Amino acid sequence: MHYTGYLNKMAVYQHNPVRYYLNTENDLFFLNDLLGKKIKISYLHKIKCFCGKIVDSVYRMNFCQSCFFTLPQASDAILKPELSKAHLGIEERDLEFEKAYQLQPHTVYLAISGGLKVGVTRTSQQITRWIDQGAVAALPLLLVENRYQAGMWEVELKKKFSDKTAWREMLTWKDPDIDLLSIKEEVKQMYPDRIQEFSSDDTIYRFEYPKIAVPEKITSVNIEKNTSLEGELTALRGQYIVLNNSTALNIRTYEGRMVDIVI
């Protein structure tokens, strides 16, 4: 296989194990079948923003300067849901977009992704969100009406739980054995006057990821500084590809970068 083009977030589908696809501009390539094969990825020093403009550098979430400062998809409320204002009818950048994005059911969840974490996601996207974070287990904690409410809950729960993915532990499969239902019950006891907001879904969603080997330690490659990486594809988890030389590349981090991939 030989592909030259711009990186996109890997497409993921719930299965046992999770199915991964390289999402190119014209096709999807099933990556699970490529485990054990040699892969070389070379960065070609071009970046394309989501708007289609070719740029020299990008801002947070891989937006060009113009998009970063104008588009609602790049607003602070995307990463900090507690800053959402659509529920008040207040526009930040585009009220219609913000209403559609923010005023829908959101899940506050617990997940095991190298460690225990708390997070927020649109309920309609929760399975994809958990897979993208490399969770081996996830449990809905609260179901709320909008993004602002979810964000305020997250702010409160971050006093007790991390909201970060422990990526090194995640990519070396050092996930702790934690009883998520017990933790959910503990949290419910902490907020007895808000018990109606807690999700009645006590299903522990479990995920397995494709792998043929587990590294003892791992290094995440910056493809803009180390412009190529090469090795045998041994695992896929979260939005990372893992090679047999204990290196990993976060595909989502480098969305929009033009690369040459040879497998």
Coordinates of N, CA and C in Angstrom, one line a residue, residues 31-32 34-36 209-215 232-238 240-244:
L31 N -6.9 -1.0 8.9 CA -5.6 -1.1 9.5 C -5.4 -2.3 10.3
N32 N -6.4 -2.9 10.9 CA -6.2 -4.1 11.7 C -5.5 -5.2 10.9
L34 N -3.2 -4.9 8.9 CA -1.8 -4.5 8.7 C -0.9 -4.7 9.9
L35 N -1.5 -5.2 11.0 CA -0.6 -5.5 12.1 C 0.5 -6.5 11.7
G36 N 1.7 -6.3 12.1 CA 2.8 -7.1 11.8 C 3.5 -6.7 10.5
Y209 N -8.6 -3.5 22.0 CA -7.9 -2.9 20.9 C -7.0 -3.8 20.2
P210 N -6.8 -3.7 18.9 CA -6.0 -4.6 18.1 C -4.5 -4.5 18.5
K211 N -3.9 -5.6 18.8 CA -2.4 -5.6 19.1 C -1.9 -7.0 18.9
I212 N -0.6 -7.0 18.5 CA 0.2 -8.3 18.5 C 1.3 -8.3 19.5
A213 N 1.6 -7.1 20.0 CA 2.7 -7.0 21.0 C 2.4 -5.7 21.9
V214 N 2.9 -5.7 23.1 CA 2.7 -4.6 24.0 C 4.1 -4.1 24.4
P215 N 4.4 -2.8 24.1 CA 5.7 -2.2 24.5 C 5.9 -2.1 26.0
E232 N 7.5 -1.8 12.5 CA 6.4 -2.8 12.3 C 5.2 -2.3 13.1
L233 N 4.1 -2.3 12.5 CA 2.8 -1.9 13.2 C 2.4 -3.0 14.2
T234 N 2.4 -2.7 15.5 CA 2.1 -3.7 16.5 C 0.8 -3.5 17.2
A235 N 0.3 -2.3 17.2 CA -0.9 -2.0 18.0 C -1.6 -0.7 17.5
L236 N -2.9 -0.7 17.9 CA -3.7 0.5 17.6 C -4.6 0.7 18.8
R237 N -4.5 2.0 19.3 CA -5.3 2.3 20.5 C -5.6 3.8 20.6
G238 N -6.8 4.2 21.0 CA -7.1 5.6 20.9 C -7.0 6.1 19.5
Y240 N -3.8 6.5 18.3 CA -2.4 6.2 18.2 C -2.2 4.9 17.3
I241 N -1.1 5.0 16.5 CA -0.5 3.8 16.0 C 0.7 3.5 16.7
V242 N 1.0 2.2 17.0 CA 2.2 1.9 17.8 C 3.1 1.0 17.0
L243 N 4.4 1.2 17.0 CA 5.3 0.5 16.3 C 6.2 -0.4 17.2
N244 N 6.9 -1.3 16.6 CA 7.7 -2.3 17.4 C 9.0 -1.7 18.0

